[in-house]
PDB file of C-alpha atoms and ligand atoms in Angstrom:
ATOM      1  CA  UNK R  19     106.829 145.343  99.058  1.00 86.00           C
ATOM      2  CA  UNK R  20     109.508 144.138 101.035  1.00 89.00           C
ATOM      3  CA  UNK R  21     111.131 140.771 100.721  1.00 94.00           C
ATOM      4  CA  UNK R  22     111.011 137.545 102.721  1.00 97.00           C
ATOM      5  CA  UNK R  23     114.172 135.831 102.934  1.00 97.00           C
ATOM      6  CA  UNK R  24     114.200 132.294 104.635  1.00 97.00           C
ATOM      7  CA  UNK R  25     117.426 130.765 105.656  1.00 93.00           C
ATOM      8  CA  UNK R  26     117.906 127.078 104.336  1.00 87.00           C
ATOM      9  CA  UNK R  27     121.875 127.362 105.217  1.00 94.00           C
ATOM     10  CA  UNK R  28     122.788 124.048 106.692  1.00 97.00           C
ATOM     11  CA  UNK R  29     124.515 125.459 109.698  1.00 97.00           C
ATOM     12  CA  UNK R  30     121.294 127.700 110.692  1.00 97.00           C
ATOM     13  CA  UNK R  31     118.961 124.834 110.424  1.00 97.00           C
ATOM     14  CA  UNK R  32     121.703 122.667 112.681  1.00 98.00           C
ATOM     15  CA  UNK R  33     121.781 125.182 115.249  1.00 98.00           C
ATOM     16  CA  UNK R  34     117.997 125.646 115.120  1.00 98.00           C
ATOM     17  CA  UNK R  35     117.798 122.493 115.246  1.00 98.00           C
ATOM     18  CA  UNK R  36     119.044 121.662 119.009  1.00 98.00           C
ATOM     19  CA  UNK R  37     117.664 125.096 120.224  1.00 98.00           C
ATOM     20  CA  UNK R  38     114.354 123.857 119.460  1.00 98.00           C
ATOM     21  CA  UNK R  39     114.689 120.597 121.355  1.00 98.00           C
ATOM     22  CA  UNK R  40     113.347 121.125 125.049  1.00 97.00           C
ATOM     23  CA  UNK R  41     116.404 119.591 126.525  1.00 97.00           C
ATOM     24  CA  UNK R  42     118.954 121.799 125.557  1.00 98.00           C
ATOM     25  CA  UNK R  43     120.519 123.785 128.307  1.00 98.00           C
ATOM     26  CA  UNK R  44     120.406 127.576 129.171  1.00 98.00           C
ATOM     27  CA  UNK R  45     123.807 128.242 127.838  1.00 98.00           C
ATOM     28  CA  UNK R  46     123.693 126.277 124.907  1.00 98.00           C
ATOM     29  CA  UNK R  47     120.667 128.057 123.736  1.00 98.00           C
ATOM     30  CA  UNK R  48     122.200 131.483 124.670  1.00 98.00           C
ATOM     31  CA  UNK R  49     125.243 130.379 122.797  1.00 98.00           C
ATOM     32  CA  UNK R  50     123.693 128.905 119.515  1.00 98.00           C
ATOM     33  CA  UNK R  51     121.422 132.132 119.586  1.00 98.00           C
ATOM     34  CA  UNK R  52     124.670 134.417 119.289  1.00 98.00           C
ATOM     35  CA  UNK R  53     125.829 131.783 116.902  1.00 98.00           C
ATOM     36  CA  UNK R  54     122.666 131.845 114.536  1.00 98.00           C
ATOM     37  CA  UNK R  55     122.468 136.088 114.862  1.00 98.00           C
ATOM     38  CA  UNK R  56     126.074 136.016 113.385  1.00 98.00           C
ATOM     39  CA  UNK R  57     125.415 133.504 110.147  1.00 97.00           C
ATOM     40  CA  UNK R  58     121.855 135.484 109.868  1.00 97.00           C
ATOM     41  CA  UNK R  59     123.309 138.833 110.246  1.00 97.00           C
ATOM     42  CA  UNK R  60     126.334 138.221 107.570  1.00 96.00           C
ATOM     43  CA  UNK R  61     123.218 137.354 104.869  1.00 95.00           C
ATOM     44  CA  UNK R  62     121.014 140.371 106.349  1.00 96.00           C
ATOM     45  CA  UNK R  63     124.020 142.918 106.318  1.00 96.00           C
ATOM     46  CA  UNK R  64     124.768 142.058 102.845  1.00 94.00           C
ATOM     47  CA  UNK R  65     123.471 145.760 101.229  1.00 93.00           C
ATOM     48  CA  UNK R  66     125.834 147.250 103.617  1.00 94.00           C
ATOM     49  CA  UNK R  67     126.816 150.582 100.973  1.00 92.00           C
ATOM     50  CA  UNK R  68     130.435 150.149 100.716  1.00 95.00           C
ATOM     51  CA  UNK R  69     133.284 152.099  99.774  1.00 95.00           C
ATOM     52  CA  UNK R  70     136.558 152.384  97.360  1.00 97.00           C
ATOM     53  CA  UNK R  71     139.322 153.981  99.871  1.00 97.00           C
ATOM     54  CA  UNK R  72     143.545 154.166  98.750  1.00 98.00           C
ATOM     55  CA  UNK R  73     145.364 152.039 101.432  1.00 98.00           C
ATOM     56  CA  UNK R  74     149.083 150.890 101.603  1.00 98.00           C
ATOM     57  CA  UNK R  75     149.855 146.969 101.320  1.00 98.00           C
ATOM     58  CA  UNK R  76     153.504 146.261 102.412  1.00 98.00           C
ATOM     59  CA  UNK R  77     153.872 145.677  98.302  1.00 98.00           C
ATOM     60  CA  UNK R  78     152.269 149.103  96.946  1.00 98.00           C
ATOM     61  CA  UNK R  79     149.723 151.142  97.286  1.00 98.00           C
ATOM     62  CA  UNK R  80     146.161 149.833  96.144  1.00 98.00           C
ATOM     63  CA  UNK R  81     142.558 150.185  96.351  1.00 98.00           C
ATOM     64  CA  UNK R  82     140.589 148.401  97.871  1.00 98.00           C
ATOM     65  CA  UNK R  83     136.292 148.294  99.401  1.00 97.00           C
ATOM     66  CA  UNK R  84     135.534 149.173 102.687  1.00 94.00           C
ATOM     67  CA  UNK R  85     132.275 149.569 104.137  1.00 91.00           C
ATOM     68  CA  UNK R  86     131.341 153.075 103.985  1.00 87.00           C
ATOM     69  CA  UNK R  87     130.445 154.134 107.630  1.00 78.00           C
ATOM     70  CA  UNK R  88     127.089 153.530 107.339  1.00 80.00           C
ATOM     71  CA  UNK R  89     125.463 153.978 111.159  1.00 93.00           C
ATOM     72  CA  UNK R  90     123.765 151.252 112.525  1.00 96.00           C
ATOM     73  CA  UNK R  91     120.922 150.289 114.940  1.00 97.00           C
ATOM     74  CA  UNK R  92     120.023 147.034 116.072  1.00 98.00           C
ATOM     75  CA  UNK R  93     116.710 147.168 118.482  1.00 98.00           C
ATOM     76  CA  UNK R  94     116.210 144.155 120.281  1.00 98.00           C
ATOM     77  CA  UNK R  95     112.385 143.504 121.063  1.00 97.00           C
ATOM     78  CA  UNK R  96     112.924 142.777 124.738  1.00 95.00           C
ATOM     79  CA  UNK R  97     113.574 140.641 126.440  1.00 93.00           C
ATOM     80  CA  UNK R  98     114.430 137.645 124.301  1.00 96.00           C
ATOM     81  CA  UNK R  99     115.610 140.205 121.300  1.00 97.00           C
ATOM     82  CA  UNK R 100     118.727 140.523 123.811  1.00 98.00           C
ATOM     83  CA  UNK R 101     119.758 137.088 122.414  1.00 97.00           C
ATOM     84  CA  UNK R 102     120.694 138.166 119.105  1.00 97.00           C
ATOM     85  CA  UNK R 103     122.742 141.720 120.101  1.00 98.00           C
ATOM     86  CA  UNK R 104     125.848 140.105 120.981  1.00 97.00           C
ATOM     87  CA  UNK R 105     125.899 137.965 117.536  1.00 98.00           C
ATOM     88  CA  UNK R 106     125.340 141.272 115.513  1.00 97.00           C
ATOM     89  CA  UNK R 107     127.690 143.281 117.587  1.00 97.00           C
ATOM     90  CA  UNK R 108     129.905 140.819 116.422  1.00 97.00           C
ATOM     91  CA  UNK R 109     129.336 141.635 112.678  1.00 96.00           C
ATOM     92  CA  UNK R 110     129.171 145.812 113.180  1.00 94.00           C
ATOM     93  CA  UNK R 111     130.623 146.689 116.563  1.00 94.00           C
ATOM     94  CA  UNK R 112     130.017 150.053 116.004  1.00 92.00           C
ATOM     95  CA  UNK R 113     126.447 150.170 115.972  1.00 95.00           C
ATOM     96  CA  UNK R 114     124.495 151.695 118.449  1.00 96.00           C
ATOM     97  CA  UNK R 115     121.898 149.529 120.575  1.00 98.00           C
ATOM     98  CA  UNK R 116     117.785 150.800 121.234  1.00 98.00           C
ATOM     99  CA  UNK R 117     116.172 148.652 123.021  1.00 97.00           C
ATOM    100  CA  UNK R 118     112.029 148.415 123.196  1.00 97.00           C
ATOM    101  CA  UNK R 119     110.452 146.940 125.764  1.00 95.00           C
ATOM    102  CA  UNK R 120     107.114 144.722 124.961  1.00 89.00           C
ATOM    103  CA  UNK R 121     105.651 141.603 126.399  1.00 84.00           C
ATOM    104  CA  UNK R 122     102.735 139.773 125.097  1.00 78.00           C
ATOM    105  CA  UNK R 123      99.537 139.949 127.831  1.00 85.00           C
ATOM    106  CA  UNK R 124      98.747 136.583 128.160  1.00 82.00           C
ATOM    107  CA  UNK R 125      95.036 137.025 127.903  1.00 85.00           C
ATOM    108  CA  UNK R 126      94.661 139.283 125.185  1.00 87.00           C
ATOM    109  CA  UNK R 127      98.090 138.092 123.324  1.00 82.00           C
ATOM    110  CA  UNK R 128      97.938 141.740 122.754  1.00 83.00           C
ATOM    111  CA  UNK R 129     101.781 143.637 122.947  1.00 85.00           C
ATOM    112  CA  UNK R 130     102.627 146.013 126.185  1.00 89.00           C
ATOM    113  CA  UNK R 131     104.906 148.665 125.724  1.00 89.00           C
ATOM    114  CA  UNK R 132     106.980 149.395 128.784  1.00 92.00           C
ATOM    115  CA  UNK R 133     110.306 150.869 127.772  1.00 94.00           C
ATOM    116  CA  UNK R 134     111.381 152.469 124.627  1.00 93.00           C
ATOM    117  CA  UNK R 135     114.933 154.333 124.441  1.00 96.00           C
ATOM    118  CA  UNK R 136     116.557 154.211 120.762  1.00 96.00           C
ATOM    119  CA  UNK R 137     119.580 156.089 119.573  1.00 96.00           C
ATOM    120  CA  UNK R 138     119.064 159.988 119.643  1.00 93.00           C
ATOM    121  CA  UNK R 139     119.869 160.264 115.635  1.00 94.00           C
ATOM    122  CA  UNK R 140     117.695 157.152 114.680  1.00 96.00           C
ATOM    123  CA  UNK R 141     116.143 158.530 111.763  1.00 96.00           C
ATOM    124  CA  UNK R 142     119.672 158.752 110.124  1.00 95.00           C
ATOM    125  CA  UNK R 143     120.529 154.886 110.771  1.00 96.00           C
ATOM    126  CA  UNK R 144     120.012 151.519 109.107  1.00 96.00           C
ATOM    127  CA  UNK R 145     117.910 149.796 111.639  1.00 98.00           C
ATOM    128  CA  UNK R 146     117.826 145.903 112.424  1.00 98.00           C
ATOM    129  CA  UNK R 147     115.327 145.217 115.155  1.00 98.00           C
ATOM    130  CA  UNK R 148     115.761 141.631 116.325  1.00 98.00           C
ATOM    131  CA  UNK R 149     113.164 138.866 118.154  1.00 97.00           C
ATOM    132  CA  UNK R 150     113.833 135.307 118.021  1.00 97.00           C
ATOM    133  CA  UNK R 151     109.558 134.625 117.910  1.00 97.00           C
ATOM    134  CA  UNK R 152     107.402 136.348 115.160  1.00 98.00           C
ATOM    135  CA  UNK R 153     103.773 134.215 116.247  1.00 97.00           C
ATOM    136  CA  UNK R 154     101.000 136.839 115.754  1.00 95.00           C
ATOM    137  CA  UNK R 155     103.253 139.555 114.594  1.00 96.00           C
ATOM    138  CA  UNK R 156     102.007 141.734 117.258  1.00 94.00           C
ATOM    139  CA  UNK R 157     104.782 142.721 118.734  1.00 94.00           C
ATOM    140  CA  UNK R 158     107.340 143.304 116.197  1.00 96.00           C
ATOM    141  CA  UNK R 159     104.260 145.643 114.504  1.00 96.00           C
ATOM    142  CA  UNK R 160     103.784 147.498 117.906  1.00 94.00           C
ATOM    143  CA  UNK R 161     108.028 147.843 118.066  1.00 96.00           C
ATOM    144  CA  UNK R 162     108.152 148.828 114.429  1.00 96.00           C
ATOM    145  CA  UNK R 163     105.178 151.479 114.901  1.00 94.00           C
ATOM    146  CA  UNK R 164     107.504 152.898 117.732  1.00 93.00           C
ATOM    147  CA  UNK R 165     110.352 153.223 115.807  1.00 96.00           C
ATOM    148  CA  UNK R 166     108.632 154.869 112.727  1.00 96.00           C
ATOM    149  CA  UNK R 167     106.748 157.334 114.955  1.00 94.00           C
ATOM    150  CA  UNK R 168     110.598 158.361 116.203  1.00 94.00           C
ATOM    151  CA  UNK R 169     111.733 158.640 113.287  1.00 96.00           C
ATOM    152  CA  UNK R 170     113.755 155.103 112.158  1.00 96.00           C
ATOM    153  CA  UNK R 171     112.719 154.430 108.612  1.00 94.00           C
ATOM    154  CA  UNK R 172     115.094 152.227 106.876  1.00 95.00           C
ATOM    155  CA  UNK R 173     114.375 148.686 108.989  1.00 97.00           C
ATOM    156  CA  UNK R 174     114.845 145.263 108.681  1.00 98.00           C
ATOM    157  CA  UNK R 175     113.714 142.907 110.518  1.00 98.00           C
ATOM    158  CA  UNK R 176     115.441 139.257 111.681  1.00 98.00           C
ATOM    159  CA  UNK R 177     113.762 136.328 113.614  1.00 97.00           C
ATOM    160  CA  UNK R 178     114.214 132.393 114.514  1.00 97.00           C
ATOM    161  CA  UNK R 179     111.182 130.916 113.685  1.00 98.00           C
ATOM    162  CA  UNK R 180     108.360 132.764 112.264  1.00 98.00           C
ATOM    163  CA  UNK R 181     104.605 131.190 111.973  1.00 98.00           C
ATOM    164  CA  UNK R 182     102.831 132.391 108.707  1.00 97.00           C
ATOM    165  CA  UNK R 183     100.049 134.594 110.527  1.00 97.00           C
ATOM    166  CA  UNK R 184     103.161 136.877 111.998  1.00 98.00           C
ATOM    167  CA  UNK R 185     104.538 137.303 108.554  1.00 98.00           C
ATOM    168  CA  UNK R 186     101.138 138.258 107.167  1.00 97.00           C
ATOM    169  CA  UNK R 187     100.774 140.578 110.161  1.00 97.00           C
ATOM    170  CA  UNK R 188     103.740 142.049 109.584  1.00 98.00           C
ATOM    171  CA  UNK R 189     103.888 142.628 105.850  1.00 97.00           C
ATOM    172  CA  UNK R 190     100.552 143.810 106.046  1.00 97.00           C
ATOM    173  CA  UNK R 191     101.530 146.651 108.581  1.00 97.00           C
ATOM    174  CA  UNK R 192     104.886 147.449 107.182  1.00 98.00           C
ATOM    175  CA  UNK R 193     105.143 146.247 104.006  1.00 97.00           C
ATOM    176  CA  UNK R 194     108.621 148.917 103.165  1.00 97.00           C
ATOM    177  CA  UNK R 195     110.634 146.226 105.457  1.00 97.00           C
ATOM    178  CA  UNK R 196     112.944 143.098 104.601  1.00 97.00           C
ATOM    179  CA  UNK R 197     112.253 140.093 106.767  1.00 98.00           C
ATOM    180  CA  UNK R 198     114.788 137.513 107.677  1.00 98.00           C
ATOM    181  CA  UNK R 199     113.585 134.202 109.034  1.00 98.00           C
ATOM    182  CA  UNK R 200     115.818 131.478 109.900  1.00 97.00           C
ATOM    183  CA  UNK R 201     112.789 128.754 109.957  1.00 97.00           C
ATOM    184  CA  UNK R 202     109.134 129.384 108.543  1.00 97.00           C
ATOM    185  CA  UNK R 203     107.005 127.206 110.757  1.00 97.00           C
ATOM    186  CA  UNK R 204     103.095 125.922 110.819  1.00 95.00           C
ATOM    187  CA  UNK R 205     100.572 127.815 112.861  1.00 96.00           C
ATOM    188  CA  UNK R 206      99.921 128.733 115.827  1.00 97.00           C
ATOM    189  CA  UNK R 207      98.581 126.766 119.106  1.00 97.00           C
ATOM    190  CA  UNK R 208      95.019 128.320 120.857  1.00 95.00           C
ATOM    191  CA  UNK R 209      97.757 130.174 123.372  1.00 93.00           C
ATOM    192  CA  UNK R 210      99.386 131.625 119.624  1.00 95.00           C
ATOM    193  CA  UNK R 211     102.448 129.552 120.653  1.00 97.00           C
ATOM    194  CA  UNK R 212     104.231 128.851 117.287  1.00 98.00           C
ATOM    195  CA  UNK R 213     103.988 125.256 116.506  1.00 98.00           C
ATOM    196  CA  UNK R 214     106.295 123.511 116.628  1.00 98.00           C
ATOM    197  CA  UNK R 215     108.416 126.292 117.474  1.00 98.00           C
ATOM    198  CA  UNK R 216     110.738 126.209 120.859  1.00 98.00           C
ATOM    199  CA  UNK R 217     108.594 127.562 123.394  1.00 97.00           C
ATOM    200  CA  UNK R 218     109.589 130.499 125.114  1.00 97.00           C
ATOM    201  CA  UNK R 219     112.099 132.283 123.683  1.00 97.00           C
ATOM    202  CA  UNK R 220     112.484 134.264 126.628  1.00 96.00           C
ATOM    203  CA  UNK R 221     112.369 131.847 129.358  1.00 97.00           C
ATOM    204  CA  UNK R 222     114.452 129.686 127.408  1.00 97.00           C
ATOM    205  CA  UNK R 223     117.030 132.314 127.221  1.00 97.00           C
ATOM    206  CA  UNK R 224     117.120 133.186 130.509  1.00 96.00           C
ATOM    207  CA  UNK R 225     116.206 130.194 132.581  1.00 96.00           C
ATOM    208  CA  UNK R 226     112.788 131.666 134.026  1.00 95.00           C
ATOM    209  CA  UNK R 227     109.353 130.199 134.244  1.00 81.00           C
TER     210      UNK R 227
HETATM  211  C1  LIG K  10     107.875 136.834 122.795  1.00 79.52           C
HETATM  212  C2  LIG K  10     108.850 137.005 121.660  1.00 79.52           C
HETATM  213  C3  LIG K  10     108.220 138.113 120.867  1.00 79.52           C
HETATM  214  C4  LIG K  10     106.750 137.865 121.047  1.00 79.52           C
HETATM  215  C5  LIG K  10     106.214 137.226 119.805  1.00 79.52           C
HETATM  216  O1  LIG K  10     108.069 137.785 123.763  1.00 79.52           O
HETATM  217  O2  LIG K  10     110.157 137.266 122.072  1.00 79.52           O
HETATM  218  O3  LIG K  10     108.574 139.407 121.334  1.00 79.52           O
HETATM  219  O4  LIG K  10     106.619 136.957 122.148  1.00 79.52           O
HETATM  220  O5  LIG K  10     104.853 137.071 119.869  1.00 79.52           O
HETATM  221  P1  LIG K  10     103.854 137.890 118.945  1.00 79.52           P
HETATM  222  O6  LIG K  10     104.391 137.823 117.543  1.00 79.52           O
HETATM  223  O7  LIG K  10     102.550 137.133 119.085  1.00 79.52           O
HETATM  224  O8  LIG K  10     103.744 139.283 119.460  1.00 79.52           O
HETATM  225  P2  LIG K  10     107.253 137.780 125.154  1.00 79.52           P
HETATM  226  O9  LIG K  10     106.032 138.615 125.036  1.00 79.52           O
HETATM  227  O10 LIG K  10     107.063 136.368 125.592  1.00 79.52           O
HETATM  228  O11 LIG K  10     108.203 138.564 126.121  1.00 79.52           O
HETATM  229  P3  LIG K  10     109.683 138.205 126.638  1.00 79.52           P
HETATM  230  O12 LIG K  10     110.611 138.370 125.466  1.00 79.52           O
HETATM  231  O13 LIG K  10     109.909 139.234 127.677  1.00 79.52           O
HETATM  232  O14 LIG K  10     109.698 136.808 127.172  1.00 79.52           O
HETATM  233  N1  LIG K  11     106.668 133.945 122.011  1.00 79.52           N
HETATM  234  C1  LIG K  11     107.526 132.929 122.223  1.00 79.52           C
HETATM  235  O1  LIG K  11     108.510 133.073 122.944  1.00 79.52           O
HETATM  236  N2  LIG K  11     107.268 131.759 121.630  1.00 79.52           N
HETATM  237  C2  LIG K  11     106.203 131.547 120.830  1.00 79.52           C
HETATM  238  O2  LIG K  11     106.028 130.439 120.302  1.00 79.52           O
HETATM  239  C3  LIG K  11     105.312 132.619 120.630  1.00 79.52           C
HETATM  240  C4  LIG K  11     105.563 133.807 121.230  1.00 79.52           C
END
């Protein structure tokens, strides 16, 4: 079974913190999204295989760990996974960017797939696929489903805020996978709005609604 890790790093809760409060600006919460990818993504990277490689210090020669070239996916869930690629980019610039397209019907709260391209060689990659909201789990099931069936196996998976019925969901579906969750939250609303949560990750992000 995969593990559950849950952020109580001072800085992540601070930064969740003000995105959470519903009068924090567009670029603020675009900002301390980046910010929060980059202190959850140094934790989540941490397995990263690494390396013992011969270099040359102006003193001598020595050796020294580097990481060891492992190739990398992140797969936003879009569109609000979007906030977290720039923050992870950060971390491993080199890793290629799939992006799957899902959005929640808002009867059903049922995920809609409507665009799916990943890197040609996933199956050979460490994958993190990235969401800000894990509510009913449904979409980061669907998005993992998608990614198995092309081949991605090795996955973890990062979010903001999770509400316990998403990381049921989710364990119960794909129980081979890490989870990272910066804050565990209480339940869900009768619209499976994670409460108290931040609202819209999306339209928060992005300034619609
Ligand atoms: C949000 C969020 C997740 C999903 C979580 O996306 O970014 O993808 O809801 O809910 P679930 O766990 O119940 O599936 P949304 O469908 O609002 O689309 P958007 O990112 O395009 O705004
Ligand atoms: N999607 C969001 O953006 N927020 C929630 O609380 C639940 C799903």
């Amino acid at each position: 079974m995969g593990k559950v890790y849950v952020f109580d790093h001072p800085l992540i809760q601070h930064k969740v913190a003000i995105m959470r409060e519903k009068g924090t600006s567009v670029k603020d919460f675009r900002e301390l999204a980046k910010e929060v990818a980059m202190l959850m993504g140094f934790e989540a990277t941490r397995d990263l295989p690494l390396e013992e490689v011969e270099i040359e210090t102006p003193i001598c020669k020595t050796k020294v760990n580097m990481l060891k070239g492992e190739d990398i996916a992140i797969i936003p869930i879009l569109r609000a996974g979007l906030g977290f690629v720039d923050g992870m980019l950060a971390l491993v610039p080199n890793a290629k960017v799939g992006h799957v397209g899902l959005y929640r019907d808002p009867e059903t709260h049922e995920p809609v797939e409507y665009y799916c391209k990943l890197p040609k060689d996933i199956e050979k990659r460490r994958i993190f696929v990235v969401d800000p909201m894990l509510a009913t789990g449904g979409s980061a099931v669907a998005a993992i489903d998608f990614i198995k069936k092309r081949g991605g196996s090795h996955i973890t998976f990062m979010c903001l805020i999770a509400a316990p019925e998403g990381i049921e969901a989710l364990q119960k579906a794909h129980p081979d996978i890490d989870i990272f969750i910066a804050a565990k939250d209480d339940h869900l609303n009768d619209d499976a709005y994670i409460v108290p949560g931040l609202g819209d990750a999306g339209d928060r992000l992005y300034g619609t609604k």
